[in-house]
N, CA, C and O atoms as a MOPAC input file, in Angstrom:
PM7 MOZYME 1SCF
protein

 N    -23.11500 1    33.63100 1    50.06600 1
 C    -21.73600 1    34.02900 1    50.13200 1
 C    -21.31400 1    34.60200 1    48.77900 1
 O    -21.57800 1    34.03300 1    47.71900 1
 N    -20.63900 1    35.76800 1    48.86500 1
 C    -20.25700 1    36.22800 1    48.01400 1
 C    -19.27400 1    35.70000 1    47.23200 1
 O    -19.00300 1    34.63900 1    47.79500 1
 N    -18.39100 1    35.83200 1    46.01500 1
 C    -17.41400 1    35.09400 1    45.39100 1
 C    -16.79300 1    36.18800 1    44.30100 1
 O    -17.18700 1    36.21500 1    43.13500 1
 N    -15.77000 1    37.09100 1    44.82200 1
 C    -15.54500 1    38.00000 1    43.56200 1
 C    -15.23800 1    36.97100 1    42.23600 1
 O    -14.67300 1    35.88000 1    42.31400 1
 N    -15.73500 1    37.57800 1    41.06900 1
 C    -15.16700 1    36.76700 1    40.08500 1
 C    -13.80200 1    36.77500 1    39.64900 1
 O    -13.29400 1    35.89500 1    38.95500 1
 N    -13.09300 1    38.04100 1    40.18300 1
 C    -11.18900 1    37.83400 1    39.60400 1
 C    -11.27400 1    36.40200 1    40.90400 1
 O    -10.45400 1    35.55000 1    40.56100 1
 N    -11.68000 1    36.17200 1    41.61500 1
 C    -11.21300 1    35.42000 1    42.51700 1
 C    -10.93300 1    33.73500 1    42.14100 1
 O    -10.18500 1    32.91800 1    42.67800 1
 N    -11.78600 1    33.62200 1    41.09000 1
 C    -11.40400 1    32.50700 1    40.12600 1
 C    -10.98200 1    32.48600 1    38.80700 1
 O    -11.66800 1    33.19400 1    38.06900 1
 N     -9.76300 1    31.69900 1    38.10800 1
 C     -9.31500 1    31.86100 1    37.22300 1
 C     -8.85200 1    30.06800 1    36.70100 1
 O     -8.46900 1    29.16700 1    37.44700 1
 N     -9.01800 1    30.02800 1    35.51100 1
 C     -8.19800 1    28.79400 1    34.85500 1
 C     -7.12000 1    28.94200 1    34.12400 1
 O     -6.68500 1    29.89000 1    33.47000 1
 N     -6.71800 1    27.79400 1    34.34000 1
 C     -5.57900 1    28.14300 1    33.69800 1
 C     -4.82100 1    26.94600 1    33.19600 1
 O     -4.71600 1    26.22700 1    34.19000 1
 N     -4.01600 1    26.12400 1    31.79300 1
 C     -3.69000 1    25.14200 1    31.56600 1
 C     -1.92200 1    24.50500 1    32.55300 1
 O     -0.75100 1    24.87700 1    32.61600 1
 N     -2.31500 1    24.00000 1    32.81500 1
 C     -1.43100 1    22.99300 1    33.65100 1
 C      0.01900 1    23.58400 1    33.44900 1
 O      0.77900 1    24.10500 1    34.26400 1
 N      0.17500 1    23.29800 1    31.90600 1
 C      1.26600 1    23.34900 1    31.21000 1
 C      1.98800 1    24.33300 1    31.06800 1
 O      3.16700 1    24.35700 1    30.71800 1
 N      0.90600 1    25.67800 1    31.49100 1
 C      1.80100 1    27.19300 1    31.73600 1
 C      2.47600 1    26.79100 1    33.22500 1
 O      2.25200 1    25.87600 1    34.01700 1
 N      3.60000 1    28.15500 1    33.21100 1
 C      4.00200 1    28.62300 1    34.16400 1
 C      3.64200 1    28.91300 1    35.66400 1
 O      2.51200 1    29.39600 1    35.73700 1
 N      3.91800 1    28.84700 1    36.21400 1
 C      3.12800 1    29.16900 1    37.57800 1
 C      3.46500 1    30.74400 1    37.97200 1
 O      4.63400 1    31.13000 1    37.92800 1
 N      2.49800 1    31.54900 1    38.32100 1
 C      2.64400 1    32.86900 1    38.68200 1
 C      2.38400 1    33.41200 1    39.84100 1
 O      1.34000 1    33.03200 1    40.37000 1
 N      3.16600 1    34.36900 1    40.52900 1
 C      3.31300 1    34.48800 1    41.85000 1
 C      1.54200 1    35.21000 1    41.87300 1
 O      1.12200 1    35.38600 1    43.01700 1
 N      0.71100 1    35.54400 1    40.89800 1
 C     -0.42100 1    35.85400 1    40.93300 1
 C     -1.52500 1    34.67800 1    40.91000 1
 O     -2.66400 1    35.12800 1    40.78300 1
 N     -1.45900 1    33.45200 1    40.99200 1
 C     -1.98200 1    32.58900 1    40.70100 1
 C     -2.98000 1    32.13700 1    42.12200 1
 O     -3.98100 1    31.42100 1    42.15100 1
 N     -2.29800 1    32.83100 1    43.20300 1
 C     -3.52800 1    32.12900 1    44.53600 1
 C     -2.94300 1    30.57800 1    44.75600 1
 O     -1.87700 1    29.96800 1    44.66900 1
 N     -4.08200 1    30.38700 1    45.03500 1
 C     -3.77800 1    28.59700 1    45.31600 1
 C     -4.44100 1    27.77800 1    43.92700 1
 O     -5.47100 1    28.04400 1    43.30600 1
 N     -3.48000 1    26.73400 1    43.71400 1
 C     -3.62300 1    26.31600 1    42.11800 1
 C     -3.95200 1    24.88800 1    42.61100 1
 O     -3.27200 1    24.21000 1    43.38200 1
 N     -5.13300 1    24.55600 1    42.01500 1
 C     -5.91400 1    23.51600 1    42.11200 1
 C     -6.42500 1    22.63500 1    41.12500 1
 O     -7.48300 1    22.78800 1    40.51400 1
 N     -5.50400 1    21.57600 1    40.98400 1
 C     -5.31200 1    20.80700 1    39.49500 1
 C     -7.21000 1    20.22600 1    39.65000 1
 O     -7.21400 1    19.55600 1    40.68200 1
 N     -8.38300 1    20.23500 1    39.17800 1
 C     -9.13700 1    19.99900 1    38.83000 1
 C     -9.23900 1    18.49200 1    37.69700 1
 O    -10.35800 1    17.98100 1    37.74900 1
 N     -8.79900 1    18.17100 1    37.27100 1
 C     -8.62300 1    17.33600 1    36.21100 1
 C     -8.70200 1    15.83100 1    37.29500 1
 O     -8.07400 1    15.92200 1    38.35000 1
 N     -9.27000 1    14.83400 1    37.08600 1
 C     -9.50800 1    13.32500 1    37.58700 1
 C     -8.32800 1    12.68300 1    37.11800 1
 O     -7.77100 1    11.83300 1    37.81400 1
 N     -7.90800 1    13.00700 1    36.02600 1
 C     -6.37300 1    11.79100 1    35.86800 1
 C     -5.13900 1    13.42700 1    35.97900 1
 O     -5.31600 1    14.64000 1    35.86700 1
 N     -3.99900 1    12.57100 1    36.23800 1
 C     -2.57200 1    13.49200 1    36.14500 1
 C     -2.23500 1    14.12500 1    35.36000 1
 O     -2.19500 1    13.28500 1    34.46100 1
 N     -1.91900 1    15.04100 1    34.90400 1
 C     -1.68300 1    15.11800 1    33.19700 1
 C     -0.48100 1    14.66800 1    33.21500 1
 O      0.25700 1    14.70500 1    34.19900 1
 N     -0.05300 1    13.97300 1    31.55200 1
 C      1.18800 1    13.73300 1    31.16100 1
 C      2.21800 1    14.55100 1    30.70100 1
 O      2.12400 1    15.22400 1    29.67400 1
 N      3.21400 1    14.51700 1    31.43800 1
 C      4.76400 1    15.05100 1    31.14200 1
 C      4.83000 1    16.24100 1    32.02000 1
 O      5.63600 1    17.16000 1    31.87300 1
 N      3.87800 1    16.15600 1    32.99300 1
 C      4.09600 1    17.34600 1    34.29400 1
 C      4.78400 1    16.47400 1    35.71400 1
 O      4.15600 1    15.76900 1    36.50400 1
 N      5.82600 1    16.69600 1    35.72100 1
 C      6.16400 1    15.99600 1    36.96200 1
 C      5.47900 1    17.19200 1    38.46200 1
 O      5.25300 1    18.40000 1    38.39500 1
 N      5.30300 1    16.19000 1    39.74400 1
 C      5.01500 1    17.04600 1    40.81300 1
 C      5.25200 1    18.60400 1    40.89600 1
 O      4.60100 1    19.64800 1    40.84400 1
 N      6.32400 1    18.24500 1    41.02600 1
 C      7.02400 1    19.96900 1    41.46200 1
 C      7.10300 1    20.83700 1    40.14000 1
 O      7.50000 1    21.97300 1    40.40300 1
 N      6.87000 1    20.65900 1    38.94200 1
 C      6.80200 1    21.54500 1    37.63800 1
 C      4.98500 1    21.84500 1    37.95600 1
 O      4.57600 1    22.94600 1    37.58900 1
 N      4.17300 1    21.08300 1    38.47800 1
 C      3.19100 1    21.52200 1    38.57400 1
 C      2.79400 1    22.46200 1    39.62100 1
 O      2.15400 1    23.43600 1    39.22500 1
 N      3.00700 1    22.38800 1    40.72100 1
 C      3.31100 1    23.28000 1    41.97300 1
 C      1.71500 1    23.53400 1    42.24200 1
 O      1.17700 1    24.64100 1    42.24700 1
 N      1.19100 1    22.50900 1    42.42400 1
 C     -0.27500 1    22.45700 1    42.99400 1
 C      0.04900 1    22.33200 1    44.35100 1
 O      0.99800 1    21.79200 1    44.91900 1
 N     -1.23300 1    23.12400 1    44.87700 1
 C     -1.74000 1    23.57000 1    46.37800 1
 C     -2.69000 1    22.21300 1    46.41600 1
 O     -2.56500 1    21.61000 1    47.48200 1
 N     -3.62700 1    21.59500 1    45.46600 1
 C     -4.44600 1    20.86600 1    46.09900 1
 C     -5.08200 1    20.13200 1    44.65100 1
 O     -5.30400 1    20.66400 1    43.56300 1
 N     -5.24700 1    18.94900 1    45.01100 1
 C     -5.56800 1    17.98300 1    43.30800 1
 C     -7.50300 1    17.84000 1    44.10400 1
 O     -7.84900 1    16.96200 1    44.89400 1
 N     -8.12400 1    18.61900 1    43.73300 1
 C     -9.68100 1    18.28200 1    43.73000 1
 C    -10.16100 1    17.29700 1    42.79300 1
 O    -11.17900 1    17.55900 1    42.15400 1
 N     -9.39700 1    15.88700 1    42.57600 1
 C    -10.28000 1    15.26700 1    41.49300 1
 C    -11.74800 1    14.67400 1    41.52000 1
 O    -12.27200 1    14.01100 1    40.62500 1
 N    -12.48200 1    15.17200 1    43.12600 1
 C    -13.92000 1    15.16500 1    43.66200 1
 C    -14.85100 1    16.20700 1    42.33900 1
 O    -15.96600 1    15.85500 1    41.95100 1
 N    -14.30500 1    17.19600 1    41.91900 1
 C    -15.38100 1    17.96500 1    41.07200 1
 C    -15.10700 1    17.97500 1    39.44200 1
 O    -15.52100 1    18.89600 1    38.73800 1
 N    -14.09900 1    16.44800 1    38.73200 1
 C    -14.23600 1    16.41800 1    37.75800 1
 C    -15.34000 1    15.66300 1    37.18500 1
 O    -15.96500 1    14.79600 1    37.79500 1
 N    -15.52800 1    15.98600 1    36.13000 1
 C    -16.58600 1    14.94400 1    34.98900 1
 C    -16.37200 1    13.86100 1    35.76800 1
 O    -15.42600 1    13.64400 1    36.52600 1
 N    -17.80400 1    12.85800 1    35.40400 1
 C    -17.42300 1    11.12900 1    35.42100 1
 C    -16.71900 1    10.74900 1    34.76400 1
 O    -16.52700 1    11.29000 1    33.67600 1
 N    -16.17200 1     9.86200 1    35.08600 1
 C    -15.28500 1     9.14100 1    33.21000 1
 C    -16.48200 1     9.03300 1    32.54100 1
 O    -16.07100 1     8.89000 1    31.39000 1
 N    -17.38000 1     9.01100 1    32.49200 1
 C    -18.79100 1     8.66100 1    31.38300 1
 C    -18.83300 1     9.60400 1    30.97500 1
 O    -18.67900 1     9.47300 1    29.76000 1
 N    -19.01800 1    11.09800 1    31.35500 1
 C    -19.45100 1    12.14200 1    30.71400 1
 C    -17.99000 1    13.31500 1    30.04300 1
 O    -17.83200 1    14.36900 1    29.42800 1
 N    -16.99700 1    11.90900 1    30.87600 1
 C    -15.44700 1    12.93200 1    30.15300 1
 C    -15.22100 1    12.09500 1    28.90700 1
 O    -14.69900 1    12.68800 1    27.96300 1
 N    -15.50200 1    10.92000 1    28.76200 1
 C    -15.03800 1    10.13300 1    27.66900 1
 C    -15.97100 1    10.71300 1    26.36500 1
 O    -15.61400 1    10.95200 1    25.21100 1
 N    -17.52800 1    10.86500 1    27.11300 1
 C    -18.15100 1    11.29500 1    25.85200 1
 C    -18.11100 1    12.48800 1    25.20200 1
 O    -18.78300 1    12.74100 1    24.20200 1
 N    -17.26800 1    13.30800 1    25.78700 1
 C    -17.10600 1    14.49200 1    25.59000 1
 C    -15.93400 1    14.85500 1    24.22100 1
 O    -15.75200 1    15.58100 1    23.24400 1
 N    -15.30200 1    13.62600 1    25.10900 1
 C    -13.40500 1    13.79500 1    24.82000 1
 C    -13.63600 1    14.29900 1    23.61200 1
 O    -14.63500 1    13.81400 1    23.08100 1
 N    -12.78600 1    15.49600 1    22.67700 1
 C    -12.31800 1    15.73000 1    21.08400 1
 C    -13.87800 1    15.74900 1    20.35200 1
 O    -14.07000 1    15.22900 1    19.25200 1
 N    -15.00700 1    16.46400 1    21.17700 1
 C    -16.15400 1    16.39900 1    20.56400 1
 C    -16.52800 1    17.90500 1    21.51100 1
 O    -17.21900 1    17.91700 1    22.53000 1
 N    -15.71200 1    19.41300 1    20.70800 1
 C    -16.33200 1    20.41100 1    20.63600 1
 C    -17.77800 1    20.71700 1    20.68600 1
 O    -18.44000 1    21.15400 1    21.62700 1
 N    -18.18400 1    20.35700 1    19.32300 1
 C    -19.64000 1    20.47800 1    19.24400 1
 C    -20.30900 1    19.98900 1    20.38700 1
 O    -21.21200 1    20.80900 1    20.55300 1
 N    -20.40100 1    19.08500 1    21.32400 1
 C    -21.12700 1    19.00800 1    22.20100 1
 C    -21.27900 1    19.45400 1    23.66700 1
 O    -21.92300 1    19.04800 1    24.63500 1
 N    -20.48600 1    20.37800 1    23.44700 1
 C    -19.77400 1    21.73600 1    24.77400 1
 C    -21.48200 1    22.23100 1    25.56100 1
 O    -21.78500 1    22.63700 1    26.68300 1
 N    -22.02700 1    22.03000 1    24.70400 1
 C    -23.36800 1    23.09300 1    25.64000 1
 C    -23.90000 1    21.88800 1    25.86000 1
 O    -24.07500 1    22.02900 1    27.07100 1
 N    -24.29400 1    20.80900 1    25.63300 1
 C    -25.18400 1    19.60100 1    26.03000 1
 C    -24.07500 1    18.90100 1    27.46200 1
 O    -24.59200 1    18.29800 1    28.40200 1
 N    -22.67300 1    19.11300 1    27.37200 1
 C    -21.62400 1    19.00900 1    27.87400 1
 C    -21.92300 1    19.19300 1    29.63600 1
 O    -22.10300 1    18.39100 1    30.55300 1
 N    -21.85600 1    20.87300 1    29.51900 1
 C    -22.08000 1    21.94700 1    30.26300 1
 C    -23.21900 1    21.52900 1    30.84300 1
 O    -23.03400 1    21.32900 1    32.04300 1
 N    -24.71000 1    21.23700 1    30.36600 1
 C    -25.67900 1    21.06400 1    31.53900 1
 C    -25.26900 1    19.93800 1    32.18200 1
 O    -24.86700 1    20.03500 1    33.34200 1
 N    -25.30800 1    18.67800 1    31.52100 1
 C    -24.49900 1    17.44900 1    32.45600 1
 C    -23.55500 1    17.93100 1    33.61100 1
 O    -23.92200 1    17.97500 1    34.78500 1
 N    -22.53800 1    18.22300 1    33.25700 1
 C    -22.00300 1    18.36300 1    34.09600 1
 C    -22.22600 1    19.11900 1    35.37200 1
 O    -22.08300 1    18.79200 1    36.55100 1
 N    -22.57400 1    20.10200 1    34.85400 1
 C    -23.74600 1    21.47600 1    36.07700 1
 C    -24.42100 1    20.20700 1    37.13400 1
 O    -24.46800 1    20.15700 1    38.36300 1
 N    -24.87000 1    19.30600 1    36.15500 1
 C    -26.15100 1    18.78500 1    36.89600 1
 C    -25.40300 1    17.39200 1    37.66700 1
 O    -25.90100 1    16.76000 1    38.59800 1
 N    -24.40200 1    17.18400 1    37.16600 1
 C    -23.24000 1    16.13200 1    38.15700 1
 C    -22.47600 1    17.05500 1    39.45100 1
 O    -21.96000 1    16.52300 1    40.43400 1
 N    -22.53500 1    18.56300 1    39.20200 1
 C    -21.83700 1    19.27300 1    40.45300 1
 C    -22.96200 1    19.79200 1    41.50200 1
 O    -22.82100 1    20.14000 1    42.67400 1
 N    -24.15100 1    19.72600 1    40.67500 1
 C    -25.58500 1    19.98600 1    41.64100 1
 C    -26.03500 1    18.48600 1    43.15000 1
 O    -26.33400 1    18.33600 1    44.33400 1
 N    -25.71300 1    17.66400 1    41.67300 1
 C    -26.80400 1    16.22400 1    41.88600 1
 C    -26.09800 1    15.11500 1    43.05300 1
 O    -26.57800 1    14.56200 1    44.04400 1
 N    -24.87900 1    15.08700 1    42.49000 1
 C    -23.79100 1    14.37200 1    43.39600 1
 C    -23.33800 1    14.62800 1    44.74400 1
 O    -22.14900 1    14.93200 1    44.64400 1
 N    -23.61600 1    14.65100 1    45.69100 1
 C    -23.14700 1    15.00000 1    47.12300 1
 C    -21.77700 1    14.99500 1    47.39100 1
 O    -21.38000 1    15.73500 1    48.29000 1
 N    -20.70400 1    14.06000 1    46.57000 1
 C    -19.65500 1    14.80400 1    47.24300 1
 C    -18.75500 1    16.01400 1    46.16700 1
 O    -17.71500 1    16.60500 1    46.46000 1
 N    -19.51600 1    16.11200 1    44.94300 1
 C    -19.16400 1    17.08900 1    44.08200 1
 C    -19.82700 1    18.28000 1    45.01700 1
 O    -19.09100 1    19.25000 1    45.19700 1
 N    -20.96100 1    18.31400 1    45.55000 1
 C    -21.34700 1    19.21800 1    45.92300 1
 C    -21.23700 1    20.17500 1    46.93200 1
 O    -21.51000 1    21.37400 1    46.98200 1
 N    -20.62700 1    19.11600 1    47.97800 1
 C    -19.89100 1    19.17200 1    48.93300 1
 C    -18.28300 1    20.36800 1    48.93300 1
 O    -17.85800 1    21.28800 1    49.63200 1
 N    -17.82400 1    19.56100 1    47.60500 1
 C    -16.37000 1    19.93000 1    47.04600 1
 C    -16.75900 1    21.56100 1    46.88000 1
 O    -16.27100 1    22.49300 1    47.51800 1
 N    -17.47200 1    21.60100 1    46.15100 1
 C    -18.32900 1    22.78700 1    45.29400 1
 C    -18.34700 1    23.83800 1    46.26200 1
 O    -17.69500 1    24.86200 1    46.06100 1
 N    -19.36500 1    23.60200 1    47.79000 1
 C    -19.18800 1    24.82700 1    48.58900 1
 C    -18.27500 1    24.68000 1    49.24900 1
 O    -18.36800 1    25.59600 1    50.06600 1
 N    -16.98800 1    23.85800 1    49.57500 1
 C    -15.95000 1    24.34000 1    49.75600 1
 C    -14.77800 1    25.17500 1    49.45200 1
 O    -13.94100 1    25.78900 1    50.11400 1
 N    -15.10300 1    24.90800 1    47.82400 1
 C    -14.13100 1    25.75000 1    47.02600 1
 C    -14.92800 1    27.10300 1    46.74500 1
 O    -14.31400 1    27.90400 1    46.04000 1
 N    -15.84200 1    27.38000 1    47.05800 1
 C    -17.20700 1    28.76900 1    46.83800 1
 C    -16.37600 1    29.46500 1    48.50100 1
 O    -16.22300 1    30.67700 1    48.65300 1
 N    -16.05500 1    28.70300 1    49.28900 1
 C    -15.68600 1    29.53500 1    50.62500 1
 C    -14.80600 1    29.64900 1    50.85900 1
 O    -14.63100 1    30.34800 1    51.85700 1
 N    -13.25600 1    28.94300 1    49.99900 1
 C    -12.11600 1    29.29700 1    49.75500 1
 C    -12.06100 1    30.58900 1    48.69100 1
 O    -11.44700 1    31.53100 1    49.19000 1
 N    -12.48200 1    30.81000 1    47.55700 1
 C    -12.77900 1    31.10500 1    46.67200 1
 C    -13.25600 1    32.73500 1    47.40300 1
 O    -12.63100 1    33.69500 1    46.95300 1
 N    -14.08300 1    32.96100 1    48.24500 1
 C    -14.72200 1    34.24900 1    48.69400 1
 C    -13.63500 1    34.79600 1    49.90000 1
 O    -13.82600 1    35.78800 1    50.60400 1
 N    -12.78200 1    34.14700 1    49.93900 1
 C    -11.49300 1    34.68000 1    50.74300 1
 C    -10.17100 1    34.75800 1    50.06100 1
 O     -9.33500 1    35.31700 1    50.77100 1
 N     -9.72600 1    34.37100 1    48.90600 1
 C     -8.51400 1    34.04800 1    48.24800 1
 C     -9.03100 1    33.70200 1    47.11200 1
 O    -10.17600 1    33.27600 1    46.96200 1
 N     -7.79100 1    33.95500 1    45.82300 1
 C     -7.81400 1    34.01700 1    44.66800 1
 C     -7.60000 1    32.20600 1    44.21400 1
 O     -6.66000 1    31.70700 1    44.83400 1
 N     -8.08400 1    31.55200 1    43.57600 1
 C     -7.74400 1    30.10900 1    43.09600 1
 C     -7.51500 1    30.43600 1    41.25800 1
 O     -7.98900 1    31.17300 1    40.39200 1
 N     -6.73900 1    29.62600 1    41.36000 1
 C     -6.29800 1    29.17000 1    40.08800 1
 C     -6.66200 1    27.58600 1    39.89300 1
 O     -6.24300 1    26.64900 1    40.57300 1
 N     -7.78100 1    27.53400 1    38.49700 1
 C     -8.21900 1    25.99900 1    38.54200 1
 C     -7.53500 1    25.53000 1    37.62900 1
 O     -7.62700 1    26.13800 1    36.56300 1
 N     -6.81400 1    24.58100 1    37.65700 1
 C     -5.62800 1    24.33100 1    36.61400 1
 C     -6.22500 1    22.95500 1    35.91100 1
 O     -6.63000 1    22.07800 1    36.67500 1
 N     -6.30200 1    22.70500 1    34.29600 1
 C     -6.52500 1    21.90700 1    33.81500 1
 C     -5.72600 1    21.53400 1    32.60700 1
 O     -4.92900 1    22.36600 1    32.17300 1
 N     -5.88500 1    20.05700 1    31.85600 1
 C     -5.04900 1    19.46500 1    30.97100 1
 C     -5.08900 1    20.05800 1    29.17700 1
 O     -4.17100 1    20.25800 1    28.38000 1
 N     -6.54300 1    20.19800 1    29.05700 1
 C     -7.23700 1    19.43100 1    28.05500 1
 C     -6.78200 1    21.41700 1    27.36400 1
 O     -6.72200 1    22.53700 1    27.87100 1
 N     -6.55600 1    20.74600 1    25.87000 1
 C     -5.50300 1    21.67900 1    24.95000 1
 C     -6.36800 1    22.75000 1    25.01400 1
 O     -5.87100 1    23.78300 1    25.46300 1
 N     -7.89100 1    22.79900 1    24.58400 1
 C     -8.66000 1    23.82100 1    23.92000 1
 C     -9.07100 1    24.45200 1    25.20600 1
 O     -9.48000 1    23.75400 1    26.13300 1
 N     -8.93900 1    26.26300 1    25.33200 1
 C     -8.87600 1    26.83400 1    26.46900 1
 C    -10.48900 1    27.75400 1    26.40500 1
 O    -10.77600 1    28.62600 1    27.22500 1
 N    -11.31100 1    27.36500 1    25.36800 1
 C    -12.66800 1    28.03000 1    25.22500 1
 C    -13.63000 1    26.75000 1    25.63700 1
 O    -14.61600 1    27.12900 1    26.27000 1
 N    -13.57300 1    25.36400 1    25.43100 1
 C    -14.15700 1    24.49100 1    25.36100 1
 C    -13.64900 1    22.84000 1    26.35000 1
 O    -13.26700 1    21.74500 1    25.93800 1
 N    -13.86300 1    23.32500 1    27.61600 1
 C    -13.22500 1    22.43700 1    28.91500 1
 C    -13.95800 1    22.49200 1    30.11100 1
 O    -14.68700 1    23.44800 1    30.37800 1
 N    -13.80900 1    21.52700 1    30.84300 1
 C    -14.87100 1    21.23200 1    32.27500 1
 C    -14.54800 1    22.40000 1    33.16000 1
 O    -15.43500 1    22.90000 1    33.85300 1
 N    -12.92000 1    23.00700 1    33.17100 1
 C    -12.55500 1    24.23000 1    34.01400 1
 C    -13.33700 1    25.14700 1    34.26800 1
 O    -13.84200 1    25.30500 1    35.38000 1
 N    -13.61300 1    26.11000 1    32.96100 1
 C    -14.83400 1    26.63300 1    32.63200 1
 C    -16.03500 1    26.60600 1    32.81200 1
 O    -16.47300 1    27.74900 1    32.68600 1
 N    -17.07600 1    25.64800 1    33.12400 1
 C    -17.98600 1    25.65100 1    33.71500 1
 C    -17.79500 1    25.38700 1    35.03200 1
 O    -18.79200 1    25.58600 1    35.72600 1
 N    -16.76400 1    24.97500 1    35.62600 1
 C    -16.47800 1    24.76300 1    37.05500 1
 C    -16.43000 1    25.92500 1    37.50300 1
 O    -17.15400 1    26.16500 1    38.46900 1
 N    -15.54500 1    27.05000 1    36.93800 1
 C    -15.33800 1    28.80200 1    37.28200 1
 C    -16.74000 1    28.97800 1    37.67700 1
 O    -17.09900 1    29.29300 1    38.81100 1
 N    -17.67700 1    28.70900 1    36.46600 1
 C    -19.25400 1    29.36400 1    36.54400 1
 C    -19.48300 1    28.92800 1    37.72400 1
 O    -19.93100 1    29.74100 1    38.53300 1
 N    -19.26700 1    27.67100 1    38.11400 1
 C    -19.94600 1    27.00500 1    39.33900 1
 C    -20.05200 1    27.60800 1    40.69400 1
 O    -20.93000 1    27.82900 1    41.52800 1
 N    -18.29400 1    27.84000 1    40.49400 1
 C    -17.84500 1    28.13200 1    41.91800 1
 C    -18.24000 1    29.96800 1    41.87900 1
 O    -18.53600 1    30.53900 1    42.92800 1
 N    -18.19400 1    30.58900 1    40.77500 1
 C    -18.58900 1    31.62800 1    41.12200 1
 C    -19.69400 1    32.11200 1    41.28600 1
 O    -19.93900 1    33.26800 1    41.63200 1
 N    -20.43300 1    31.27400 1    41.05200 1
 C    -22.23600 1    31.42800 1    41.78200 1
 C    -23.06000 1    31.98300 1    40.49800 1
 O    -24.23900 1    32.33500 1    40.54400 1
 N    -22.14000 1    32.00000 1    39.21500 1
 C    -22.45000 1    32.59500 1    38.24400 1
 C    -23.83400 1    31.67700 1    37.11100 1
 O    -24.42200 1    32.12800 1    36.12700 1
 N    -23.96700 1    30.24900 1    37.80600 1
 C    -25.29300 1    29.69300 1    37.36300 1
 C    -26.18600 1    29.39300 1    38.30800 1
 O    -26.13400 1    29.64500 1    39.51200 1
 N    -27.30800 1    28.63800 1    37.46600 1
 C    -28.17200 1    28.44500 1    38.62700 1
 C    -28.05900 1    27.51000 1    39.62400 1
 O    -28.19000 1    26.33000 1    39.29900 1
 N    -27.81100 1    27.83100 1    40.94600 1
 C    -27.05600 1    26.22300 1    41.76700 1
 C    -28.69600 1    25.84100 1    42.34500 1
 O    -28.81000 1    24.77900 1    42.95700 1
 N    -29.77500 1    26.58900 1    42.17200 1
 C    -30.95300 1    25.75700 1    42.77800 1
 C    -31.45500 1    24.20100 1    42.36100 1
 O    -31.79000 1    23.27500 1    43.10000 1
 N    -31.37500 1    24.27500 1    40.83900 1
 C    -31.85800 1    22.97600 1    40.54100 1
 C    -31.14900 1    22.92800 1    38.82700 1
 O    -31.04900 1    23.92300 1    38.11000 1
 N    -30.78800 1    21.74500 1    38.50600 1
 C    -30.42100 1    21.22200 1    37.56000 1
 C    -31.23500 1    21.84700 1    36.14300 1
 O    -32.40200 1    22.22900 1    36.23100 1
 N    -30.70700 1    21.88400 1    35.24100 1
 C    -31.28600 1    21.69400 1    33.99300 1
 C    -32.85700 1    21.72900 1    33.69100 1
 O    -33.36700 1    20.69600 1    34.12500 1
 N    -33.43900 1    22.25800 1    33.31600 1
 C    -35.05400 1    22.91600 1    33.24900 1
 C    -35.59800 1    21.28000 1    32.26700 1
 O    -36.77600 1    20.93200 1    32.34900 1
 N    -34.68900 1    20.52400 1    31.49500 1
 C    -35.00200 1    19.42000 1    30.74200 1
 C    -34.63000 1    18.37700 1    31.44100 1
 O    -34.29500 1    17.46900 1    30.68000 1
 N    -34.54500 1    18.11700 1    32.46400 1
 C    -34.76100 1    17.20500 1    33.55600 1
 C    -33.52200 1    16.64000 1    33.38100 1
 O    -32.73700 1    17.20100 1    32.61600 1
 N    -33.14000 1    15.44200 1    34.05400 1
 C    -31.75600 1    14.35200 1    34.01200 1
 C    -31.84200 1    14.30900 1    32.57600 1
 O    -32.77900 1    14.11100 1    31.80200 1
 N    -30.15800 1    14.63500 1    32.37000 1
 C    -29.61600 1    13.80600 1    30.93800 1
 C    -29.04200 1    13.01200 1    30.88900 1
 O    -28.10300 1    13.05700 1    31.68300 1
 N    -29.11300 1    11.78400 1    30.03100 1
 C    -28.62300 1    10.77600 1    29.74200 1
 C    -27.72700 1    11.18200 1    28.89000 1
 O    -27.92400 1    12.04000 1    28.02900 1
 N    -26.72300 1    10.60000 1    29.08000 1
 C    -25.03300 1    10.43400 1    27.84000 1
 C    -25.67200 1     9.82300 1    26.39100 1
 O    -25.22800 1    10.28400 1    25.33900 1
 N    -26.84200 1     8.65900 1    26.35600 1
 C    -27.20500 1     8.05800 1    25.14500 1
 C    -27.55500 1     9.26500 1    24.03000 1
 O    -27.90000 1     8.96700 1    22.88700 1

């Protein structure tokens, strides 16, 4: 299935909502703070395709580890059945309508959103995990 790439976009919580936005899909596992419901104006809270708390905690305010980050997680949206599940659902919403993946976390180069885009846009490898087998958080 195809997936244009304008067809996915991120975008932080905390902006505005735009009549260009598609359906806006808070991605993030906890709420963010100081967004009430209706200032957020989400279509749908997927908290099925965030990080574990294990691999969000180890992450948390630790830039530098964005690419060791990124395969984990790849390999939690591969490995996990109902991430994966989530995954080609939003790949077949996604190839019919524009989504907006809306997330918390301040830094807009270095966040789970972002590799989720890659995900859903077919833009990595979805055959098999990481060429360095399971990673451990240790």
């Amino acid at each position: 299935m195809h997936v244009p790439p304008q067809n996915v976009q991120i975008k932080r919580i905390y902006d505005p909502p735009e009549p260009t936005d598609g359906r806006r899909i808070l991605v993030d596992r906890l709420w963010p703070r100081g967004v009430s419901k209706s200032r957020a104006a989400i279509d749908e809270w997927a908290k099925e395709v965030s990080p574990s708390p294990e691999l969000r905690k180890w992450f948390k305010d630790h830039p530098e580890r964005f690419e060791t980050f990124r395969k984990r997680y790849i390999e939690e949206l591969l490995m996990i059945p109902e991430k994966s599940k989530e995954i080609a659902r939003l790949r077949r919403l996604a190839a019919e309508e524009k989504l907006t993946l809306l997330y918390a976390k301040k830094n807009p180069d270095c966040n789970h959103a972002l590799v989720l885009a890659e995900v859903i846009r077919g833009t990595v490898d979805m055959e098999s995990p990481s060429a360095e087998g399971p990673l451990s958080l240790l």
